[in-house]
Coordinates of C-alpha atoms in Angstrom, one line a residue:
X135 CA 74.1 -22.3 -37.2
X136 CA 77.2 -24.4 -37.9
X137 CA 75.9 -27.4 -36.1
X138 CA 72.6 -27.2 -38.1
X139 CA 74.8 -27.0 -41.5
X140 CA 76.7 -29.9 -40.5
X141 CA 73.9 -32.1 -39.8
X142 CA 72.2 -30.4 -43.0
X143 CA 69.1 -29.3 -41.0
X144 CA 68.1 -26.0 -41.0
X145 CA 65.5 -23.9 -38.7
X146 CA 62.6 -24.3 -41.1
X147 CA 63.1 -27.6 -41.8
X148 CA 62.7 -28.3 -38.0
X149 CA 59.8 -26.5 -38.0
X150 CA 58.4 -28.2 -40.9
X151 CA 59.0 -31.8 -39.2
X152 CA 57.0 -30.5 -36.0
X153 CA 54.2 -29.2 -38.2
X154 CA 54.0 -32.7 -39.3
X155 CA 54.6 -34.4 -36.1
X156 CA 51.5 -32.7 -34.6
X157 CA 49.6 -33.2 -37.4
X158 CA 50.0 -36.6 -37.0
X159 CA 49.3 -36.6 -33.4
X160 CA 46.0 -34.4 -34.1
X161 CA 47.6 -31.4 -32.1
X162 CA 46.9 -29.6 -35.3
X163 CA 43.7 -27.7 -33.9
X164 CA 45.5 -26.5 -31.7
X165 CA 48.6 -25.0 -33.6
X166 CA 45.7 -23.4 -35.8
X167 CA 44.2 -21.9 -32.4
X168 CA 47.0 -20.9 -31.0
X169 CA 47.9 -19.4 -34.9
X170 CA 44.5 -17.4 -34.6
X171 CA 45.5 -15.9 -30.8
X172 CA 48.3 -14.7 -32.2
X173 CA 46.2 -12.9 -35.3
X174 CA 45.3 -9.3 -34.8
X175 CA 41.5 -9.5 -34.3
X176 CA 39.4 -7.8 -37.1
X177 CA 37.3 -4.7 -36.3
X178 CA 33.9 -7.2 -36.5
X179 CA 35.4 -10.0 -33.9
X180 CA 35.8 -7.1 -31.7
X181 CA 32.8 -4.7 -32.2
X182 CA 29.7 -6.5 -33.2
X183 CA 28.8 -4.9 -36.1
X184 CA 31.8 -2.9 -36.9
X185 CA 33.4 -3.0 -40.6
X186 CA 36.3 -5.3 -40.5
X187 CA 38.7 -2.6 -42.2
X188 CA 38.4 -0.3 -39.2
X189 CA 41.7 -0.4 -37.5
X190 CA 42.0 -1.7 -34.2
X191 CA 44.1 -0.1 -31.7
X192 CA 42.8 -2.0 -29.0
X193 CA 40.6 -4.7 -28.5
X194 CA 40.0 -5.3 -24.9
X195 CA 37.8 -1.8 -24.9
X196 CA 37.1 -2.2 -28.4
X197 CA 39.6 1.0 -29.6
X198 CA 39.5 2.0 -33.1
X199 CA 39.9 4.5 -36.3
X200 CA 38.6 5.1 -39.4
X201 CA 40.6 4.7 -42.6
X202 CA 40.9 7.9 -44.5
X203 CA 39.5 6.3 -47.8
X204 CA 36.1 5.2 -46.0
X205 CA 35.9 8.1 -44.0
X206 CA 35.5 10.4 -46.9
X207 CA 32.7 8.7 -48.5
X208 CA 29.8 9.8 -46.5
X209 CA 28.8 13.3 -45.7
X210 CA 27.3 11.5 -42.2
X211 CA 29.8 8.6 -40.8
X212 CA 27.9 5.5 -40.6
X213 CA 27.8 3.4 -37.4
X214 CA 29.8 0.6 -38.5
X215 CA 32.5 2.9 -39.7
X216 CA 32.4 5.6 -37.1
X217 CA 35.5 5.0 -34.6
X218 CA 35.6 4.3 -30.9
X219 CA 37.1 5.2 -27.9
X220 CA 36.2 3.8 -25.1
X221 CA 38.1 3.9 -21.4
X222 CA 36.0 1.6 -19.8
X223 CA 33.4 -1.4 -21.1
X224 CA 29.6 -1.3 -20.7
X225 CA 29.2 -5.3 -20.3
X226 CA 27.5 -6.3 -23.1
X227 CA 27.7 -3.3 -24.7
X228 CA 30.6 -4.0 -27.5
X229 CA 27.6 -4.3 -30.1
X230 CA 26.8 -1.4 -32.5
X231 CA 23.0 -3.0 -31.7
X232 CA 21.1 -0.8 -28.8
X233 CA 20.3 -0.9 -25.4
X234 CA 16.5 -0.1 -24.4
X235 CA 15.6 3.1 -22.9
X236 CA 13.3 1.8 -20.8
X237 CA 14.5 0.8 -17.3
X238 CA 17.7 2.9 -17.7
X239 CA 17.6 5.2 -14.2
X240 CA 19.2 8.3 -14.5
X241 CA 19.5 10.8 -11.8
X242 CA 20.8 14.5 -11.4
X243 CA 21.8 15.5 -8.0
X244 CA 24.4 17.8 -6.5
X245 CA 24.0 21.3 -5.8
X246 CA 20.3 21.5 -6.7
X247 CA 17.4 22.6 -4.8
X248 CA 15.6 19.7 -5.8
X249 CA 17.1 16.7 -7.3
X250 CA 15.8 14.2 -9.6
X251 CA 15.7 10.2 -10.5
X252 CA 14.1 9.4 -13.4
X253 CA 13.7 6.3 -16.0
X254 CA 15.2 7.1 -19.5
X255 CA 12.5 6.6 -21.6
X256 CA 11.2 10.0 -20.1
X257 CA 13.7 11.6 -22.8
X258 CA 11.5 10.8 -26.0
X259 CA 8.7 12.6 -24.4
X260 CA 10.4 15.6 -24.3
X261 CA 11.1 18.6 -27.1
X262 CA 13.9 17.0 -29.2
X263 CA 16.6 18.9 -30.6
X264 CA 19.4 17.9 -33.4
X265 CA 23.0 18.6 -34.2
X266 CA 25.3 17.7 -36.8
X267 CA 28.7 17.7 -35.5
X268 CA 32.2 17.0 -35.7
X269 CA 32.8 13.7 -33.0
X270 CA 36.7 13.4 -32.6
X271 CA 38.9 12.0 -29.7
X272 CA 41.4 14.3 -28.1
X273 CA 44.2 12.3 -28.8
X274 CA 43.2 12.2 -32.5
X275 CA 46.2 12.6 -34.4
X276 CA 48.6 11.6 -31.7
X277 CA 50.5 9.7 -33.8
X278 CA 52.2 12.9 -35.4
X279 CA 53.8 14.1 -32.7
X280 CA 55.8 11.4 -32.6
X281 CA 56.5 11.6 -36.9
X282 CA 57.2 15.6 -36.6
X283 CA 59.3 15.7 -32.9
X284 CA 58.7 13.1 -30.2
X285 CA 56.2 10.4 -28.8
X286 CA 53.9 11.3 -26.7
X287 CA 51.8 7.9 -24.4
X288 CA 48.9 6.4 -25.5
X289 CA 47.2 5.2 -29.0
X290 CA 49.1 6.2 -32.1
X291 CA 46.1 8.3 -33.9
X292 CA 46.2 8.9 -37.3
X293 CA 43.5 11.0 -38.9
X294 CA 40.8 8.7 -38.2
X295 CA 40.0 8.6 -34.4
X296 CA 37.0 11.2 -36.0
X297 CA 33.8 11.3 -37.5
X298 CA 30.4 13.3 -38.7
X299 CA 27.2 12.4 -36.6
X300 CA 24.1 13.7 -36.5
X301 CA 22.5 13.5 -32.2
X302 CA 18.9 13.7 -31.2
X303 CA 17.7 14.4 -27.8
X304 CA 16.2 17.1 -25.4
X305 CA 18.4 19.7 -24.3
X306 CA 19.8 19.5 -20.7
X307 CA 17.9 23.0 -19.4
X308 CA 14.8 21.1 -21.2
X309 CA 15.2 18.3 -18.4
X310 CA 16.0 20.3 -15.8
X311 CA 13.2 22.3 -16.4
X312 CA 10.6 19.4 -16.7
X313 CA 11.9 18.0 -13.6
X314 CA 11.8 21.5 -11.9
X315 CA 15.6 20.9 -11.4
X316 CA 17.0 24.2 -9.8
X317 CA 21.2 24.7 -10.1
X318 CA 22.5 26.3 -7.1
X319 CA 24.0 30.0 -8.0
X320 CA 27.2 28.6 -6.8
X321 CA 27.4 25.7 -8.9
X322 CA 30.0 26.2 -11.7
X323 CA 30.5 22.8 -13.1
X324 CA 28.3 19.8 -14.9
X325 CA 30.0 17.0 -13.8
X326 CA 28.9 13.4 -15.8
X327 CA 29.4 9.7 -14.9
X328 CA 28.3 7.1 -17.0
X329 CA 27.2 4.0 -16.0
X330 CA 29.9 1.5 -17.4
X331 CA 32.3 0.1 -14.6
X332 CA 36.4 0.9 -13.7
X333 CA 39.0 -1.4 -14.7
X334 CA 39.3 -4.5 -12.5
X335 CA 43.1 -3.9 -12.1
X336 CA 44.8 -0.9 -11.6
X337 CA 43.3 0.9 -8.9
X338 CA 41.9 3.6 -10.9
X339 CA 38.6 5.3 -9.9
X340 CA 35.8 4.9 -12.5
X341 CA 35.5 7.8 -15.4
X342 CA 33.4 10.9 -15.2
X343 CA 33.9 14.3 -16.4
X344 CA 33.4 18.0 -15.6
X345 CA 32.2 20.9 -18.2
X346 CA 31.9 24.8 -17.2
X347 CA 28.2 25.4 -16.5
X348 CA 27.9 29.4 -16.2
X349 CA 25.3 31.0 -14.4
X350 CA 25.7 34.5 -15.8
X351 CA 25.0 33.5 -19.9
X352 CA 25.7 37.4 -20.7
X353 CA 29.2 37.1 -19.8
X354 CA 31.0 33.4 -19.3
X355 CA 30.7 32.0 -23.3
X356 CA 32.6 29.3 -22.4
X357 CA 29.9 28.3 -20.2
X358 CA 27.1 29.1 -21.7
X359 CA 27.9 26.9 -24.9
X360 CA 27.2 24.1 -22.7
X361 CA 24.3 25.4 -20.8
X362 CA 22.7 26.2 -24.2
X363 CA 23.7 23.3 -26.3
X364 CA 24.3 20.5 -24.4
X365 CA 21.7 17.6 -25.0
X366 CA 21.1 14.3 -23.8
X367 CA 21.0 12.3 -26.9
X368 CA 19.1 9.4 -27.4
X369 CA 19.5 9.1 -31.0
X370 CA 22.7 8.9 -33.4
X371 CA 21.6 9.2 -37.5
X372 CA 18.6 8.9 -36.9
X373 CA 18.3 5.6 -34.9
X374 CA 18.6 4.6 -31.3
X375 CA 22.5 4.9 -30.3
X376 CA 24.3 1.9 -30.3
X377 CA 25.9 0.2 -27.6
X378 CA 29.1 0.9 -27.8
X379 CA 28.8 4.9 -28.9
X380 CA 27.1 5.2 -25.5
X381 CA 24.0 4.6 -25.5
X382 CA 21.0 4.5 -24.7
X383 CA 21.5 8.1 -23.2
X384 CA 24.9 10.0 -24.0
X385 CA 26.2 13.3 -23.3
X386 CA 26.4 15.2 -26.1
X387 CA 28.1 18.7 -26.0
X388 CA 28.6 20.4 -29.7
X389 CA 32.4 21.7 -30.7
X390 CA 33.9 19.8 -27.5
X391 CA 36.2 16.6 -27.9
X392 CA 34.5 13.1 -27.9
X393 CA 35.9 12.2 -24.1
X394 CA 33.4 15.0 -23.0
X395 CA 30.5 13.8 -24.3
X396 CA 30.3 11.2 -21.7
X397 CA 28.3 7.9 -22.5
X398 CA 26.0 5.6 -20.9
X399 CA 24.7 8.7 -19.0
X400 CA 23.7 7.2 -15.2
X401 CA 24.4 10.6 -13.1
X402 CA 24.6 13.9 -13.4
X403 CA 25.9 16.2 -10.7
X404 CA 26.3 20.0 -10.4
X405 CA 29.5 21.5 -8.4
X406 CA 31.0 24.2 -7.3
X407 CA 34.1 22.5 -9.2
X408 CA 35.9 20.5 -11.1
X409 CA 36.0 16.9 -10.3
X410 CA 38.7 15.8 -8.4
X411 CA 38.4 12.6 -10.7
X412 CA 41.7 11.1 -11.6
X413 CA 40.3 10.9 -15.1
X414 CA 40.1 14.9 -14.9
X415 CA 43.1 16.0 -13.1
X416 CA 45.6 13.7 -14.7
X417 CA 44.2 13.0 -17.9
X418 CA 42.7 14.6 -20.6
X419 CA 45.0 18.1 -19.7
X420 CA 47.1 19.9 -21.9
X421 CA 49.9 22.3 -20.1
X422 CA 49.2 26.6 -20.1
X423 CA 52.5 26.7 -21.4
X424 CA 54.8 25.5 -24.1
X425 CA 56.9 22.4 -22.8
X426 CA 59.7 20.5 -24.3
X427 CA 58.7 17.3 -26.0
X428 CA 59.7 15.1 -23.3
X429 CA 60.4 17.1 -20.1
X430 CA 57.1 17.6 -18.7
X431 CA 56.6 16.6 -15.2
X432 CA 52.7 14.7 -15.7
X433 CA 52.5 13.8 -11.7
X434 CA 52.9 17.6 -11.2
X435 CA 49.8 18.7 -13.0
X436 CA 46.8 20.0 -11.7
X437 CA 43.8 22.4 -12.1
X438 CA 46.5 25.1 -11.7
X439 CA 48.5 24.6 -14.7
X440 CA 47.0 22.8 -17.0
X441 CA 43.8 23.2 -19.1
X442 CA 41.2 20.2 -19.8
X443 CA 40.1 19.2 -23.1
X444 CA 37.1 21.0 -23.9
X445 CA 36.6 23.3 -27.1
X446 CA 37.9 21.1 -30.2
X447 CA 40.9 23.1 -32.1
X448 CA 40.8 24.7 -35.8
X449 CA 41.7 21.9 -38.1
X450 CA 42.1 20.8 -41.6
X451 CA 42.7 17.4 -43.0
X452 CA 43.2 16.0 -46.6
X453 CA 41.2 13.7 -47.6
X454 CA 42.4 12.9 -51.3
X455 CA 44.8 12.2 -52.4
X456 CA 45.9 10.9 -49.5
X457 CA 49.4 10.6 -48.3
X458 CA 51.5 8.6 -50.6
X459 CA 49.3 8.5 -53.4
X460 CA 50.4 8.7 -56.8
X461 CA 49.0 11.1 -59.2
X462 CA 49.2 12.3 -62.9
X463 CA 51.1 15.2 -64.3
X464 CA 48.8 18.0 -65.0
X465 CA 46.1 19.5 -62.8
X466 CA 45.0 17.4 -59.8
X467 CA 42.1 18.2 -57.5
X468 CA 42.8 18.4 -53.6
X469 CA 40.2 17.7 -51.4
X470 CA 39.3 17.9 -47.5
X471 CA 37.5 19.0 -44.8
X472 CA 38.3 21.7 -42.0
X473 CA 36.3 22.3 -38.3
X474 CA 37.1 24.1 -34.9
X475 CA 34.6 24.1 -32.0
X476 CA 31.6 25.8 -33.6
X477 CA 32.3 29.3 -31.8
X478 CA 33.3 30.6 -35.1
X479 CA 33.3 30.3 -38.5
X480 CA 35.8 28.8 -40.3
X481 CA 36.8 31.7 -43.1
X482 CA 40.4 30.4 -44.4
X483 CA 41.7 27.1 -45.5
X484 CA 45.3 27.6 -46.7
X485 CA 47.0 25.5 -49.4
X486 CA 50.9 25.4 -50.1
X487 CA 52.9 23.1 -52.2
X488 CA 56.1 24.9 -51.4
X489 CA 56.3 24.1 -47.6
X490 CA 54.8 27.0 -46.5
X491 CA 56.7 29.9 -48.8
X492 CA 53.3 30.7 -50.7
X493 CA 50.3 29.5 -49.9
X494 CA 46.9 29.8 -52.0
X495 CA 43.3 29.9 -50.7
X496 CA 40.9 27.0 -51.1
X497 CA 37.3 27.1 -52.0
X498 CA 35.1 26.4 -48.8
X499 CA 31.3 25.1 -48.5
X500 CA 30.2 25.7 -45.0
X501 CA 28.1 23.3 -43.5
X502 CA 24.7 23.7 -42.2
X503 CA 25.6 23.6 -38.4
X504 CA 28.6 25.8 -37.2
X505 CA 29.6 22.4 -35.5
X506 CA 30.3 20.4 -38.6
X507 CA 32.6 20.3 -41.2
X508 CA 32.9 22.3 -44.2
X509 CA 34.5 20.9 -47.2
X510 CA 37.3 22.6 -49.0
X511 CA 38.8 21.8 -52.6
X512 CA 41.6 23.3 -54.8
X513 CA 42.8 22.4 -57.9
X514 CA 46.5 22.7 -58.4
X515 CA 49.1 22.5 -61.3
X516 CA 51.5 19.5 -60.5
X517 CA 55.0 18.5 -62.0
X518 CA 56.2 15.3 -62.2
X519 CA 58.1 14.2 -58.7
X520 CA 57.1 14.2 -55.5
X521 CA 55.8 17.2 -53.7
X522 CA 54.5 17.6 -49.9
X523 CA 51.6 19.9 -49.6
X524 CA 50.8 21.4 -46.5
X525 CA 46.9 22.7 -45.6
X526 CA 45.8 25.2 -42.6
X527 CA 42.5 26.5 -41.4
X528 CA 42.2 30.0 -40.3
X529 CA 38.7 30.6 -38.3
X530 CA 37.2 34.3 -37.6
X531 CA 39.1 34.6 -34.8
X532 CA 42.3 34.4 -36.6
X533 CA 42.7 30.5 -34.6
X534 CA 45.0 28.9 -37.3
X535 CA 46.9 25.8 -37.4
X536 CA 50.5 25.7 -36.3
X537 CA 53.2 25.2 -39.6
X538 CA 54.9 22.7 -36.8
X539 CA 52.1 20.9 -34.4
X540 CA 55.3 19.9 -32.4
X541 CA 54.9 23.5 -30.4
X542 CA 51.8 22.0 -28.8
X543 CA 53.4 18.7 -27.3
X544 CA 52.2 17.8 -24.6
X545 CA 52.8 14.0 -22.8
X546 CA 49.9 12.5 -23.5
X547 CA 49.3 13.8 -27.5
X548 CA 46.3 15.7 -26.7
X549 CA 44.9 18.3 -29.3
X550 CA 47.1 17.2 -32.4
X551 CA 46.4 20.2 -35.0
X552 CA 48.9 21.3 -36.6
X553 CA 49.2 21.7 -41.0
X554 CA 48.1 18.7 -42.6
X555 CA 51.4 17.8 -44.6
X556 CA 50.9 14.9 -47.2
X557 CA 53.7 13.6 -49.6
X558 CA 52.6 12.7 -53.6
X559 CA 54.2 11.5 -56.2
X560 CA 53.7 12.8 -59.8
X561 CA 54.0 10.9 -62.5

């Protein structure tokens, strides 16, 4: 810095005399390029078809959430605002445009008594069925972990790794059945791959999934949710799924997180259990039991203690005003929505602008399907200065959200649900 002073050039005027140097040289181009590379790519130069104000957590497997401020707009998320999660890439299939059901094998072997290959385009031939639902990634959310206790690996979620979809397809017993596909009594598990390819680098196996497939419907709900529900959809709001949401033909399980509804459906497999998939065992867990943020052994888990990410939690987010957000003195509406898994109602949705020493009941419009989300609004005298309001849902069950989401940590920021807690200021 000294010499620089002495000499009476600084840093930026060095830079400025390269700038010009190249320019003169026509290296220019290539500054801008290499300018550009440097750039965080927009939602639409990574997705085909996405809204370039989606944020983009990743662009190599197209990763990316929904701002708050869209997201609330449409009572049914439109495709180029819905987010994406995606482990693997379908090639050619970062485009929100389809992929034809024609020519699109599918099979369903395993424990059967009589397996069955079939093309796709079988599907629309079938008796359809749709669901409105709740699609959100299991790490939605991660990001608080990290703002309330400690960080947990992977994408830092906000509120917007989630969306409202409406699926069309035939139910899975509906195939079965037309194929005269039999499930050995002994199989207990559905177990799904897709038809997009592992990473090139790393070693790790390609992704599939296992869901609970009960044979005794009177007894084992947790099974029988997916045995009565689950559909392969060929159709997301009411046009033919896109691309990169999994289609042509995509899993689609009502009330379980978005990693489970498995996409670019190529196999289906029934087992006696779980898949020994590295996807299953190591990822996508949560622990049986309360660890400390941070000392939770990962390369020790297993089927034995740990749980996988099925049923979606009780939740409640705000919607407006949103966190920050400065409002006027005097009455001010709050607004959101609230979901679990669709087992039960959602009766409660708790608001307190006194962190948590009283708390006041919201007004709640249930959706039309037990798996969507009902909206919730409250209007609430405010002072001026800034307040934090905290927001719980309470189901029938008496499944509420934790004051402090920190008591679920777990290392990889699964199943985020604890109080929605935004900060406003009053003026």
């Amino acid at each position: 810095m000294k010499e620089q002073q002495a000499n009476g050039i600084t840093r930026r005027d060095l830079f400025k005399r390269a700038g010009a140097a190249s320019a003169a040289l026509g290296f220019f181009p290539v500054v801008t390029r290499f300018a550009r590379a440097q750039a965080a790519p927009k939602a639409n130069e990574v997705v085909i078809g996405k809204d370039p104000r989606l944020i983009v957590h990743n662009s190599k497997t197209g990763v990316m959430e929904t701002p708050l401020d869209i997201l609330r707009e449409y009572e049914v998320t439109p495709k180029q605002f819905l987010y994406i999660r995606n482990n693997q890439v379908l090639e050619g299939g970062k485009t929100n445009e389809p992929i034809p059901l024609e020519g699109w094998p599918v099979e369903i072997v395993g424990m059967v008594l009589r397996p069955a290959h079939f093309d796709a385009s079988v599907l629309k031939d079938l008796p359809q069925h749709e669901v409105k639902m709740v699609l959100q990634c299991s790490g939605n959310g991660r990001s608080f972990f990290a703002k309330y206790g400690a960080k947990a690996k992977g994408t830092q979620w906000g509120h917007g790794g989630m969306g409202q979809t409406v699926w069309k397809g035939p139910k899975l017993v509906d195939v079965l059945a037309h194929f005269k596909v039999e499930p050995h009594e002994a199989a207990q598990f559905l177990t799904v791959n897709g038809r997009d390819l592992p990473p090139k680098t790393g070693g790790r196996p390609d992704f599939e999934h296992s869901l609970p497939w009960s044979n005794d419907p009177e007894t084992d709900w947790i099974g029988r949710d997916v045995m009565e529900n689950a559909i392969l959809a060929i159709e997301m709001n009411g046009e033919p799924i896109p691309a990169v949401h999994g289609g042509p033909v995509r899993l689609i399980v009502p009330g379980y997180y978005g990693t489970m509804n498995v996409k670019w459906v190529g196999q289906i497999r029934f087992e006696a259990r779980e898949s020994y998939n590295y996807n299953q065992v190591f990822r996508y867990r949560v622990p049986l039991y309360p660890v400390e943020p941070g000392q939770y052994d990962k390369k020790k888990q297993g089927f034995e203690n740990s749980r996988p990410n099925w049923h979606q939690k009780v939740k409640a987010v705000v919607f407006a005003p949103l966190d920050g957000e400065q409002v006027k003195a005097g009455t001010v509406k709050f607004w959101g929505v609230a979901w679990n898994d669709g087992v039960q109602p959602i009766e409660q949705v708790l608001v307190s602008k006194d962190q948590g020493k009283t708390w006041v009941s919201a007004k709640i419009t249930a959706p039309d399907s037990p798996y969507a989300w009902y909206k919730w609004e409250i209007y609430l005298p405010m002072s001026a200065g800034e307040h934090e309001v905290w927001v719980r849902a309470i189901d029938r069950w008496g499944r509420a959200q934790p004051l402090d989401g920190v008591v679920d940590w777990n290392p990889s920021g699964y199943e985020w649900n604890g109080a929605d807690k935004i900060k406003v200021k009053v003026s």
